[in-house]
Amino acid sequence: MQIAMIQDKIVPASELEPVYFDRGTFFGDGVYEVMRSYNGRIFALEEHLQRFAGSLSGVKITGVDIDLVRSRILRAFDAARIGDAKIYFHVTRGSQPRDRVWNADLQPNFFLTVSELADNTENKTKGIAVSTHPDWRWKRCDIKSLNLLANVLAATDAAGKGCGEAILVDEHGLITEGAGSAFFAVLGQTLQTAPLTANILPSITREYAIKAGSNIGLEIVEKSLTVEQAAGSDELLIASTTQDIVGVVRFDGKTIGDGKPGKYTRLLTQEFLSFTVSTPR
Ligand code: PDD
């Protein structure tokens, strides 16, 4: 008989729920999405589902019906009755005894939560401090994989320094993105952010921030920033589903602009929020 131990308790492995053998736990072998609603309407649902399908195929997880995922999201969201909700879900490859090579006949596991979105008004009003951290992630950051250990270490390092986000820097000294956000700089009349390569997540908020930037007359430059360029920018900001747009007012201890979210950050936020009221669910 195979024995397992959970905390202090010995149990026959055969009696365990399959979820204890989830490849997501053993290997981070799964992909996820985070979306949100504004005032009872899910924002950019189809874009998130499309990215999710891309993540699934990127890690060769098959047999997931995206229409079924959509209907589960809508059902759970309706049941939760939360106006400003954060919807998290993941699919892992399935459960099996630990082996790097997966069994061909696995059934993917699905997990979803709907929760009240944390209020970030204070961050938006005052702006946040960020600190840099080496980008220790793998080479397919375009896949929204459950493997987030490098992000977790970077974000916790930043939090320990009193910062709201870690900004990841690659081996060439170039900024890729935040540990959980896209990263932008405003220099004069340009809005600059890293180009979409395998090194960063194709952030949905990034796309909308770029659209907002061109709507307000900024020139968009998709080119990686060095740490020095970022530190010398007029404005810095991060963008993510859960935070939308938040100004960065300190970068590795250096004050950006006058230490408050800048003029363009405020305009971008306004323009971005206009998309969230006009987008159909
Ligand atoms: N993360 N880059 C990384 C590494 C991220 O984890 C995220 C979002 C983003 C922004 O992507 P989007 O605009 O599509 O949310 C960029 C989510 C919110 C999370 O992991 O909780």
PDB file of C-alpha atoms and ligand atoms in Angstrom:
ATOM      1  CA  MET A   1       0.000   0.000   0.000  1.00  0.00           C
ATOM      2  CA  GLN A   2       1.225   3.454  -0.837  1.00  0.00           C
ATOM      3  CA  ILE A   3       1.252   5.792   2.109  1.00  0.00           C
ATOM      4  CA  ALA A   4       0.704   9.531   2.091  1.00  0.00           C
ATOM      5  CA  MET A   5       1.067  12.001   4.917  1.00  0.00           C
ATOM      6  CA  ILE A   6      -0.957  15.183   5.200  1.00  0.00           C
ATOM      7  CA  GLN A   7       0.460  17.462   7.846  1.00  0.00           C
ATOM      8  CA  ASP A   8       0.792  14.974  10.698  1.00  0.00           C
ATOM      9  CA  LYS A   9      -1.635  12.326   9.575  1.00  0.00           C
ATOM     10  CA  ILE A  10      -0.753   9.132   7.734  1.00  0.00           C
ATOM     11  CA  VAL A  11      -3.364   8.088   5.180  1.00  0.00           C
ATOM     12  CA  PRO A  12      -3.497   5.347   2.588  1.00  0.00           C
ATOM     13  CA  ALA A  13      -2.853   7.098  -0.718  1.00  0.00           C
ATOM     14  CA  SER A  14      -5.798   5.243  -2.252  1.00  0.00           C
ATOM     15  CA  GLU A  15      -8.160   7.118   0.082  1.00  0.00           C
ATOM     16  CA  LEU A  16      -6.997  10.564  -0.973  1.00  0.00           C
ATOM     17  CA  GLU A  17      -9.035  12.880  -3.135  1.00  0.00           C
ATOM     18  CA  PRO A  18      -7.463  13.089  -6.625  1.00  0.00           C
ATOM     19  CA  VAL A  19      -6.870  16.807  -6.028  1.00  0.00           C
ATOM     20  CA  TYR A  20      -3.906  15.845  -3.785  1.00  0.00           C
ATOM     21  CA  PHE A  21      -2.247  14.491  -6.897  1.00  0.00           C
ATOM     22  CA  ASP A  22      -2.975  17.566  -8.979  1.00  0.00           C
ATOM     23  CA  ARG A  23      -0.136  18.292 -11.395  1.00  0.00           C
ATOM     24  CA  GLY A  24      -0.776  21.945 -10.658  1.00  0.00           C
ATOM     25  CA  THR A  25       0.533  21.342  -7.134  1.00  0.00           C
ATOM     26  CA  PHE A  26       3.438  19.132  -8.118  1.00  0.00           C
ATOM     27  CA  PHE A  27       4.665  21.143 -11.080  1.00  0.00           C
ATOM     28  CA  GLY A  28       2.561  24.272 -11.516  1.00  0.00           C
ATOM     29  CA  ASP A  29       1.333  22.320 -14.542  1.00  0.00           C
ATOM     30  CA  GLY A  30      -1.620  24.472 -15.490  1.00  0.00           C
ATOM     31  CA  VAL A  31      -2.695  27.865 -16.731  1.00  0.00           C
ATOM     32  CA  TYR A  32      -4.933  30.549 -15.318  1.00  0.00           C
ATOM     33  CA  GLU A  33      -6.749  33.812 -15.927  1.00  0.00           C
ATOM     34  CA  VAL A  34      -7.882  36.740 -13.855  1.00  0.00           C
ATOM     35  CA  MET A  35     -10.687  38.965 -15.032  1.00  0.00           C
ATOM     36  CA  ARG A  36     -12.817  41.514 -13.294  1.00  0.00           C
ATOM     37  CA  SER A  37     -16.191  43.165 -13.441  1.00  0.00           C
ATOM     38  CA  TYR A  38     -17.015  46.829 -13.186  1.00  0.00           C
ATOM     39  CA  ASN A  39     -20.402  47.515 -11.732  1.00  0.00           C
ATOM     40  CA  GLY A  40     -21.834  44.097 -12.537  1.00  0.00           C
ATOM     41  CA  ARG A  41     -20.310  43.765 -16.018  1.00  0.00           C
ATOM     42  CA  ILE A  42     -17.343  41.540 -16.763  1.00  0.00           C
ATOM     43  CA  PHE A  43     -14.679  43.502 -18.598  1.00  0.00           C
ATOM     44  CA  ALA A  44     -12.915  42.053 -21.668  1.00  0.00           C
ATOM     45  CA  LEU A  45     -14.311  38.554 -21.148  1.00  0.00           C
ATOM     46  CA  GLU A  46     -13.632  37.407 -24.709  1.00  0.00           C
ATOM     47  CA  GLU A  47     -10.059  38.736 -24.714  1.00  0.00           C
ATOM     48  CA  HIS A  48      -9.356  36.833 -21.509  1.00  0.00           C
ATOM     49  CA  LEU A  49     -10.897  33.649 -22.915  1.00  0.00           C
ATOM     50  CA  GLN A  50      -8.865  33.991 -26.073  1.00  0.00           C
ATOM     51  CA  ARG A  51      -5.655  34.434 -24.089  1.00  0.00           C
ATOM     52  CA  PHE A  52      -6.649  31.461 -21.929  1.00  0.00           C
ATOM     53  CA  ALA A  53      -7.081  29.298 -25.028  1.00  0.00           C
ATOM     54  CA  GLY A  54      -3.619  30.431 -26.142  1.00  0.00           C
ATOM     55  CA  SER A  55      -2.128  29.518 -22.759  1.00  0.00           C
ATOM     56  CA  LEU A  56      -3.761  26.064 -22.889  1.00  0.00           C
ATOM     57  CA  SER A  57      -2.386  25.362 -26.322  1.00  0.00           C
ATOM     58  CA  GLY A  58       1.008  26.838 -25.308  1.00  0.00           C
ATOM     59  CA  VAL A  59       1.374  24.120 -22.666  1.00  0.00           C
ATOM     60  CA  LYS A  60      -0.443  21.440 -24.693  1.00  0.00           C
ATOM     61  CA  ILE A  61      -3.410  20.999 -22.370  1.00  0.00           C
ATOM     62  CA  THR A  62      -6.172  19.595 -24.535  1.00  0.00           C
ATOM     63  CA  GLY A  63      -9.818  18.768 -24.040  1.00  0.00           C
ATOM     64  CA  VAL A  64     -10.923  22.074 -22.502  1.00  0.00           C
ATOM     65  CA  ASP A  65     -14.085  23.500 -24.027  1.00  0.00           C
ATOM     66  CA  ILE A  66     -13.814  27.293 -23.945  1.00  0.00           C
ATOM     67  CA  ASP A  67     -17.588  27.671 -24.334  1.00  0.00           C
ATOM     68  CA  LEU A  68     -18.031  25.570 -21.217  1.00  0.00           C
ATOM     69  CA  VAL A  69     -15.442  27.699 -19.385  1.00  0.00           C
ATOM     70  CA  ARG A  70     -17.338  30.845 -20.432  1.00  0.00           C
ATOM     71  CA  SER A  71     -20.629  29.460 -19.183  1.00  0.00           C
ATOM     72  CA  ARG A  72     -19.069  28.442 -15.853  1.00  0.00           C
ATOM     73  CA  ILE A  73     -17.611  31.920 -15.411  1.00  0.00           C
ATOM     74  CA  LEU A  74     -20.974  33.546 -16.091  1.00  0.00           C
ATOM     75  CA  ARG A  75     -22.809  31.133 -13.808  1.00  0.00           C
ATOM     76  CA  ALA A  76     -20.403  31.679 -10.909  1.00  0.00           C
ATOM     77  CA  PHE A  77     -20.332  35.431 -11.465  1.00  0.00           C
ATOM     78  CA  ASP A  78     -24.133  35.623 -11.446  1.00  0.00           C
ATOM     79  CA  ALA A  79     -24.291  33.456  -8.324  1.00  0.00           C
ATOM     80  CA  ALA A  80     -21.757  35.629  -6.473  1.00  0.00           C
ATOM     81  CA  ARG A  81     -23.732  38.856  -6.970  1.00  0.00           C
ATOM     82  CA  ILE A  82     -20.659  41.053  -6.616  1.00  0.00           C
ATOM     83  CA  GLY A  83     -20.593  44.230  -8.668  1.00  0.00           C
ATOM     84  CA  ASP A  84     -16.829  44.802  -8.640  1.00  0.00           C
ATOM     85  CA  ALA A  85     -15.605  41.245  -8.654  1.00  0.00           C
ATOM     86  CA  LYS A  86     -12.321  39.537  -9.275  1.00  0.00           C
ATOM     87  CA  ILE A  87     -12.761  36.270 -11.130  1.00  0.00           C
ATOM     88  CA  TYR A  88      -9.874  33.854 -10.894  1.00  0.00           C
ATOM     89  CA  PHE A  89      -9.803  30.477 -12.594  1.00  0.00           C
ATOM     90  CA  HIS A  90      -7.306  27.857 -13.537  1.00  0.00           C
ATOM     91  CA  VAL A  91      -7.121  24.595 -15.375  1.00  0.00           C
ATOM     92  CA  THR A  92      -4.471  22.086 -14.473  1.00  0.00           C
ATOM     93  CA  ARG A  93      -3.490  19.185 -16.664  1.00  0.00           C
ATOM     94  CA  GLY A  94      -5.118  16.789 -14.217  1.00  0.00           C
ATOM     95  CA  SER A  95      -4.293  14.437 -11.366  1.00  0.00           C
ATOM     96  CA  GLN A  96      -1.899  11.500 -11.446  1.00  0.00           C
ATOM     97  CA  PRO A  97       0.975  10.137  -9.336  1.00  0.00           C
ATOM     98  CA  ARG A  98       3.927  12.504  -9.631  1.00  0.00           C
ATOM     99  CA  ASP A  99       5.757  12.058 -12.907  1.00  0.00           C
ATOM    100  CA  ARG A 100       7.209  14.746 -15.146  1.00  0.00           C
ATOM    101  CA  VAL A 101       5.760  12.974 -18.169  1.00  0.00           C
ATOM    102  CA  TRP A 102       1.997  13.333 -18.205  1.00  0.00           C
ATOM    103  CA  ASN A 103      -0.460  10.529 -18.881  1.00  0.00           C
ATOM    104  CA  ALA A 104      -2.216  10.924 -22.192  1.00  0.00           C
ATOM    105  CA  ASP A 105      -5.692  10.250 -20.783  1.00  0.00           C
ATOM    106  CA  LEU A 106      -5.806  12.895 -18.036  1.00  0.00           C
ATOM    107  CA  GLN A 107      -8.937  14.900 -17.331  1.00  0.00           C
ATOM    108  CA  PRO A 108      -8.078  18.578 -16.727  1.00  0.00           C
ATOM    109  CA  ASN A 109      -9.073  20.015 -13.320  1.00  0.00           C
ATOM    110  CA  PHE A 110     -11.002  23.291 -13.205  1.00  0.00           C
ATOM    111  CA  PHE A 111     -11.067  25.700 -10.265  1.00  0.00           C
ATOM    112  CA  LEU A 112     -12.635  29.168 -10.050  1.00  0.00           C
ATOM    113  CA  THR A 113     -13.222  31.818  -7.413  1.00  0.00           C
ATOM    114  CA  VAL A 114     -15.228  35.026  -7.480  1.00  0.00           C
ATOM    115  CA  SER A 115     -14.318  37.516  -4.809  1.00  0.00           C
ATOM    116  CA  GLU A 116     -14.754  41.141  -3.911  1.00  0.00           C
ATOM    117  CA  LEU A 117     -12.047  43.158  -5.622  1.00  0.00           C
ATOM    118  CA  ALA A 118      -9.705  44.897  -3.184  1.00  0.00           C
ATOM    119  CA  ASP A 119     -10.259  48.639  -3.206  1.00  0.00           C
ATOM    120  CA  ASN A 120      -7.208  50.383  -4.678  1.00  0.00           C
ATOM    121  CA  THR A 121      -8.450  53.966  -4.506  1.00  0.00           C
ATOM    122  CA  GLU A 122      -5.618  54.951  -2.206  1.00  0.00           C
ATOM    123  CA  ASN A 123      -2.990  53.518  -4.571  1.00  0.00           C
ATOM    124  CA  LYS A 124      -4.611  55.335  -7.465  1.00  0.00           C
ATOM    125  CA  THR A 125      -4.803  58.614  -5.608  1.00  0.00           C
ATOM    126  CA  LYS A 126      -1.358  58.610  -4.056  1.00  0.00           C
ATOM    127  CA  GLY A 127       0.522  56.392  -6.481  1.00  0.00           C
ATOM    128  CA  ILE A 128       2.762  53.524  -5.432  1.00  0.00           C
ATOM    129  CA  ALA A 129       6.449  52.903  -4.871  1.00  0.00           C
ATOM    130  CA  VAL A 130       8.104  50.110  -6.856  1.00  0.00           C
ATOM    131  CA  SER A 131      11.449  48.375  -6.620  1.00  0.00           C
ATOM    132  CA  THR A 132      13.379  46.449  -9.230  1.00  0.00           C
ATOM    133  CA  HIS A 133      14.170  42.756  -9.027  1.00  0.00           C
ATOM    134  CA  PRO A 134      15.971  40.397 -11.412  1.00  0.00           C
ATOM    135  CA  ASP A 135      13.599  38.664 -13.786  1.00  0.00           C
ATOM    136  CA  TRP A 136      14.171  35.023 -12.868  1.00  0.00           C
ATOM    137  CA  ARG A 137      11.212  33.679 -14.831  1.00  0.00           C
ATOM    138  CA  TRP A 138      11.228  31.082 -17.597  1.00  0.00           C
ATOM    139  CA  LYS A 139      11.362  31.970 -21.280  1.00  0.00           C
ATOM    140  CA  ARG A 140       7.616  31.679 -22.033  1.00  0.00           C
ATOM    141  CA  CYS A 141       6.151  34.493 -19.944  1.00  0.00           C
ATOM    142  CA  ASP A 142       3.587  35.000 -22.718  1.00  0.00           C
ATOM    143  CA  ILE A 143       1.850  31.908 -21.299  1.00  0.00           C
ATOM    144  CA  LYS A 144      -0.198  32.638 -18.180  1.00  0.00           C
ATOM    145  CA  SER A 145       1.180  29.619 -16.358  1.00  0.00           C
ATOM    146  CA  LEU A 146       0.557  28.684 -12.739  1.00  0.00           C
ATOM    147  CA  ASN A 147       4.330  28.675 -12.216  1.00  0.00           C
ATOM    148  CA  LEU A 148       4.678  32.018 -10.483  1.00  0.00           C
ATOM    149  CA  LEU A 149       7.476  31.373  -8.022  1.00  0.00           C
ATOM    150  CA  ALA A 150       9.781  34.007  -9.534  1.00  0.00           C
ATOM    151  CA  ASN A 151       6.902  36.510  -9.475  1.00  0.00           C
ATOM    152  CA  VAL A 152       6.066  35.577  -5.883  1.00  0.00           C
ATOM    153  CA  LEU A 153       9.657  36.059  -4.727  1.00  0.00           C
ATOM    154  CA  ALA A 154       9.968  39.388  -6.526  1.00  0.00           C
ATOM    155  CA  ALA A 155       6.619  40.735  -5.294  1.00  0.00           C
ATOM    156  CA  THR A 156       7.345  39.718  -1.712  1.00  0.00           C
ATOM    157  CA  ASP A 157      10.799  41.298  -1.886  1.00  0.00           C
ATOM    158  CA  ALA A 158       9.139  44.537  -3.064  1.00  0.00           C
ATOM    159  CA  ALA A 159       6.494  44.357  -0.337  1.00  0.00           C
ATOM    160  CA  GLY A 160       9.262  43.954   2.244  1.00  0.00           C
ATOM    161  CA  LYS A 161      10.693  47.263   0.987  1.00  0.00           C
ATOM    162  CA  GLY A 162       7.327  48.951   1.367  1.00  0.00           C
ATOM    163  CA  CYS A 163       6.672  48.831  -2.389  1.00  0.00           C
ATOM    164  CA  GLY A 164       3.437  47.988  -4.181  1.00  0.00           C
ATOM    165  CA  GLU A 165       5.017  46.184  -7.117  1.00  0.00           C
ATOM    166  CA  ALA A 166       8.290  44.614  -8.242  1.00  0.00           C
ATOM    167  CA  ILE A 167       9.584  45.680 -11.625  1.00  0.00           C
ATOM    168  CA  LEU A 168      11.430  42.841 -13.320  1.00  0.00           C
ATOM    169  CA  VAL A 169      14.750  43.470 -15.026  1.00  0.00           C
ATOM    170  CA  ASP A 170      16.260  40.973 -17.460  1.00  0.00           C
ATOM    171  CA  GLU A 171      19.908  39.963 -17.812  1.00  0.00           C
ATOM    172  CA  HIS A 172      20.515  42.837 -20.261  1.00  0.00           C
ATOM    173  CA  GLY A 173      19.321  45.459 -17.780  1.00  0.00           C
ATOM    174  CA  LEU A 174      16.012  45.912 -19.613  1.00  0.00           C
ATOM    175  CA  ILE A 175      12.670  46.089 -17.880  1.00  0.00           C
ATOM    176  CA  THR A 176      10.260  43.379 -18.917  1.00  0.00           C
ATOM    177  CA  GLU A 177       7.153  44.035 -16.787  1.00  0.00           C
ATOM    178  CA  GLY A 178       5.882  44.042 -13.224  1.00  0.00           C
ATOM    179  CA  ALA A 179       5.576  40.850 -11.180  1.00  0.00           C
ATOM    180  CA  GLY A 180       1.814  41.114 -11.771  1.00  0.00           C
ATOM    181  CA  SER A 181       1.376  44.050 -14.127  1.00  0.00           C
ATOM    182  CA  ALA A 182       2.463  45.720 -17.347  1.00  0.00           C
ATOM    183  CA  PHE A 183       4.851  48.644 -16.936  1.00  0.00           C
ATOM    184  CA  PHE A 184       4.806  51.986 -18.759  1.00  0.00           C
ATOM    185  CA  ALA A 185       6.798  55.205 -18.811  1.00  0.00           C
ATOM    186  CA  VAL A 186       5.740  58.618 -20.048  1.00  0.00           C
ATOM    187  CA  LEU A 187       8.608  60.594 -21.548  1.00  0.00           C
ATOM    188  CA  GLY A 188       7.493  63.910 -22.979  1.00  0.00           C
ATOM    189  CA  GLN A 189       4.627  63.048 -25.323  1.00  0.00           C
ATOM    190  CA  THR A 190       5.402  59.345 -25.593  1.00  0.00           C
ATOM    191  CA  LEU A 191       4.027  56.360 -23.771  1.00  0.00           C
ATOM    192  CA  GLN A 192       6.638  53.632 -23.729  1.00  0.00           C
ATOM    193  CA  THR A 193       6.327  49.986 -22.799  1.00  0.00           C
ATOM    194  CA  ALA A 194       8.120  46.739 -23.605  1.00  0.00           C
ATOM    195  CA  PRO A 195       7.135  45.093 -26.914  1.00  0.00           C
ATOM    196  CA  LEU A 196       5.087  41.903 -26.918  1.00  0.00           C
ATOM    197  CA  THR A 197       7.610  39.087 -26.983  1.00  0.00           C
ATOM    198  CA  ALA A 198       7.783  35.727 -25.198  1.00  0.00           C
ATOM    199  CA  ASN A 199       9.328  37.627 -22.247  1.00  0.00           C
ATOM    200  CA  ILE A 200       6.121  39.284 -21.130  1.00  0.00           C
ATOM    201  CA  LEU A 201       2.465  38.494 -20.716  1.00  0.00           C
ATOM    202  CA  PRO A 202       0.238  39.932 -23.452  1.00  0.00           C
ATOM    203  CA  SER A 203      -1.573  41.986 -20.844  1.00  0.00           C
ATOM    204  CA  ILE A 204      -5.105  42.954 -21.742  1.00  0.00           C
ATOM    205  CA  THR A 205      -4.954  46.112 -19.671  1.00  0.00           C
ATOM    206  CA  ARG A 206      -1.738  46.966 -21.552  1.00  0.00           C
ATOM    207  CA  GLU A 207      -3.680  46.864 -24.837  1.00  0.00           C
ATOM    208  CA  TYR A 208      -6.378  49.132 -23.461  1.00  0.00           C
ATOM    209  CA  ALA A 209      -3.787  51.470 -21.910  1.00  0.00           C
ATOM    210  CA  ILE A 210      -2.101  51.750 -25.320  1.00  0.00           C
ATOM    211  CA  LYS A 211      -5.474  52.511 -26.904  1.00  0.00           C
ATOM    212  CA  ALA A 212      -6.132  55.090 -24.196  1.00  0.00           C
ATOM    213  CA  GLY A 213      -2.690  56.596 -24.810  1.00  0.00           C
ATOM    214  CA  SER A 214      -3.268  57.075 -28.516  1.00  0.00           C
ATOM    215  CA  ASN A 215      -6.765  58.450 -27.847  1.00  0.00           C
ATOM    216  CA  ILE A 216      -5.270  61.173 -25.652  1.00  0.00           C
ATOM    217  CA  GLY A 217      -2.610  62.009 -28.234  1.00  0.00           C
ATOM    218  CA  LEU A 218       0.456  60.223 -26.868  1.00  0.00           C
ATOM    219  CA  GLU A 219       2.877  58.601 -29.257  1.00  0.00           C
ATOM    220  CA  ILE A 220       3.154  54.892 -28.471  1.00  0.00           C
ATOM    221  CA  VAL A 221       6.638  53.385 -28.357  1.00  0.00           C
ATOM    222  CA  GLU A 222       6.897  49.633 -27.834  1.00  0.00           C
ATOM    223  CA  LYS A 223      10.531  49.370 -26.818  1.00  0.00           C
ATOM    224  CA  SER A 224      12.048  48.030 -23.616  1.00  0.00           C
ATOM    225  CA  LEU A 225      13.221  50.598 -21.089  1.00  0.00           C
ATOM    226  CA  THR A 226      16.472  50.434 -19.205  1.00  0.00           C
ATOM    227  CA  VAL A 227      16.361  50.931 -15.453  1.00  0.00           C
ATOM    228  CA  GLU A 228      18.041  54.339 -15.920  1.00  0.00           C
ATOM    229  CA  GLN A 229      15.472  55.445 -18.505  1.00  0.00           C
ATOM    230  CA  ALA A 230      12.648  54.426 -16.216  1.00  0.00           C
ATOM    231  CA  ALA A 231      14.165  56.237 -13.245  1.00  0.00           C
ATOM    232  CA  GLY A 232      14.506  59.412 -15.356  1.00  0.00           C
ATOM    233  CA  SER A 233      10.980  59.315 -16.841  1.00  0.00           C
ATOM    234  CA  ASP A 234       8.393  62.051 -16.382  1.00  0.00           C
ATOM    235  CA  GLU A 235       5.799  59.532 -15.252  1.00  0.00           C
ATOM    236  CA  LEU A 236       5.647  55.807 -14.600  1.00  0.00           C
ATOM    237  CA  LEU A 237       2.621  53.592 -14.276  1.00  0.00           C
ATOM    238  CA  ILE A 238       1.574  49.988 -13.994  1.00  0.00           C
ATOM    239  CA  ALA A 239      -1.473  48.370 -15.580  1.00  0.00           C
ATOM    240  CA  SER A 240      -3.290  45.181 -14.681  1.00  0.00           C
ATOM    241  CA  THR A 241      -6.769  43.736 -14.566  1.00  0.00           C
ATOM    242  CA  THR A 242      -7.075  44.031 -10.801  1.00  0.00           C
ATOM    243  CA  GLN A 243      -5.551  47.516 -10.472  1.00  0.00           C
ATOM    244  CA  ASP A 244      -6.294  49.009 -13.898  1.00  0.00           C
ATOM    245  CA  ILE A 245      -3.890  51.976 -14.106  1.00  0.00           C
ATOM    246  CA  VAL A 246      -1.863  53.052 -11.093  1.00  0.00           C
ATOM    247  CA  GLY A 247       0.787  55.763 -11.083  1.00  0.00           C
ATOM    248  CA  VAL A 248       4.275  54.942  -9.810  1.00  0.00           C
ATOM    249  CA  VAL A 249       5.711  57.764  -7.739  1.00  0.00           C
ATOM    250  CA  ARG A 250       8.892  56.183  -6.422  1.00  0.00           C
ATOM    251  CA  PHE A 251      11.226  53.924  -8.392  1.00  0.00           C
ATOM    252  CA  ASP A 252      13.957  52.208  -6.372  1.00  0.00           C
ATOM    253  CA  GLY A 253      13.699  55.045  -3.871  1.00  0.00           C
ATOM    254  CA  LYS A 254      13.881  57.830  -6.486  1.00  0.00           C
ATOM    255  CA  THR A 255      10.926  60.201  -6.657  1.00  0.00           C
ATOM    256  CA  ILE A 256       9.237  60.321 -10.072  1.00  0.00           C
ATOM    257  CA  GLY A 257       7.910  63.704 -11.206  1.00  0.00           C
ATOM    258  CA  ASP A 258       6.586  65.626  -8.237  1.00  0.00           C
ATOM    259  CA  GLY A 259       5.870  62.473  -6.231  1.00  0.00           C
ATOM    260  CA  LYS A 260       2.214  62.300  -7.253  1.00  0.00           C
ATOM    261  CA  PRO A 261       0.531  60.432 -10.131  1.00  0.00           C
ATOM    262  CA  GLY A 262       1.233  62.556 -13.206  1.00  0.00           C
ATOM    263  CA  LYS A 263      -1.084  64.402 -15.568  1.00  0.00           C
ATOM    264  CA  TYR A 264      -0.958  61.741 -18.293  1.00  0.00           C
ATOM    265  CA  THR A 265      -1.445  58.939 -15.778  1.00  0.00           C
ATOM    266  CA  ARG A 266      -4.658  60.636 -14.669  1.00  0.00           C
ATOM    267  CA  LEU A 267      -5.798  61.165 -18.261  1.00  0.00           C
ATOM    268  CA  LEU A 268      -4.979  57.575 -19.174  1.00  0.00           C
ATOM    269  CA  THR A 269      -6.958  56.337 -16.181  1.00  0.00           C
ATOM    270  CA  GLN A 270      -9.978  58.405 -17.172  1.00  0.00           C
ATOM    271  CA  GLU A 271      -9.814  57.235 -20.768  1.00  0.00           C
ATOM    272  CA  PHE A 272      -9.307  53.630 -19.673  1.00  0.00           C
ATOM    273  CA  LEU A 273     -12.342  53.774 -17.404  1.00  0.00           C
ATOM    274  CA  SER A 274     -14.460  54.987 -20.301  1.00  0.00           C
ATOM    275  CA  PHE A 275     -13.743  51.622 -22.028  1.00  0.00           C
ATOM    276  CA  THR A 276     -14.980  49.733 -19.009  1.00  0.00           C
ATOM    277  CA  VAL A 277     -18.416  51.311 -19.208  1.00  0.00           C
ATOM    278  CA  SER A 278     -18.789  50.952 -22.962  1.00  0.00           C
ATOM    279  CA  THR A 279     -17.624  47.355 -23.407  1.00  0.00           C
ATOM    280  CA  PRO A 280     -20.397  44.777 -23.711  1.00  0.00           C
ATOM    281  CA  ARG A 281     -20.134  41.867 -21.316  1.00  0.00           C
TER     282      ARG A 281
HETATM  283  N1  PDD B   1      -1.800  39.343 -13.412  1.00  0.00           N
HETATM  284  N2  PDD B   1       2.108  40.788 -16.295  1.00  0.00           N
HETATM  285  C1  PDD B   1       2.010  39.819 -15.353  1.00  0.00           C
HETATM  286  C2  PDD B   1       3.226  39.028 -15.020  1.00  0.00           C
HETATM  287  C3  PDD B   1       0.770  39.576 -14.725  1.00  0.00           C
HETATM  288  O1  PDD B   1       0.662  38.607 -13.814  1.00  0.00           O
HETATM  289  C4  PDD B   1      -0.342  40.380 -15.069  1.00  0.00           C
HETATM  290  C5  PDD B   1      -1.694  40.208 -14.441  1.00  0.00           C
HETATM  291  C6  PDD B   1      -0.181  41.377 -16.025  1.00  0.00           C
HETATM  292  C7  PDD B   1      -1.330  42.227 -16.467  1.00  0.00           C
HETATM  293  O2  PDD B   1      -2.158  41.479 -17.318  1.00  0.00           O
HETATM  294  P1  PDD B   1      -3.704  41.830 -17.491  1.00  0.00           P
HETATM  295  O3  PDD B   1      -3.766  43.248 -17.871  1.00  0.00           O
HETATM  296  O4  PDD B   1      -4.172  40.962 -18.590  1.00  0.00           O
HETATM  297  O5  PDD B   1      -4.336  41.554 -16.166  1.00  0.00           O
HETATM  298  C8  PDD B   1       1.052  41.549 -16.625  1.00  0.00           C
HETATM  299  C9  PDD B   1      -3.068  38.990 -12.826  1.00  0.00           C
HETATM  300  C10 PDD B   1      -3.927  40.147 -12.492  1.00  0.00           C
HETATM  301  C11 PDD B   1      -2.791  38.057 -11.658  1.00  0.00           C
HETATM  302  O6  PDD B   1      -1.936  37.213 -11.825  1.00  0.00           O
HETATM  303  O7  PDD B   1      -3.440  38.173 -10.627  1.00  0.00           O
END
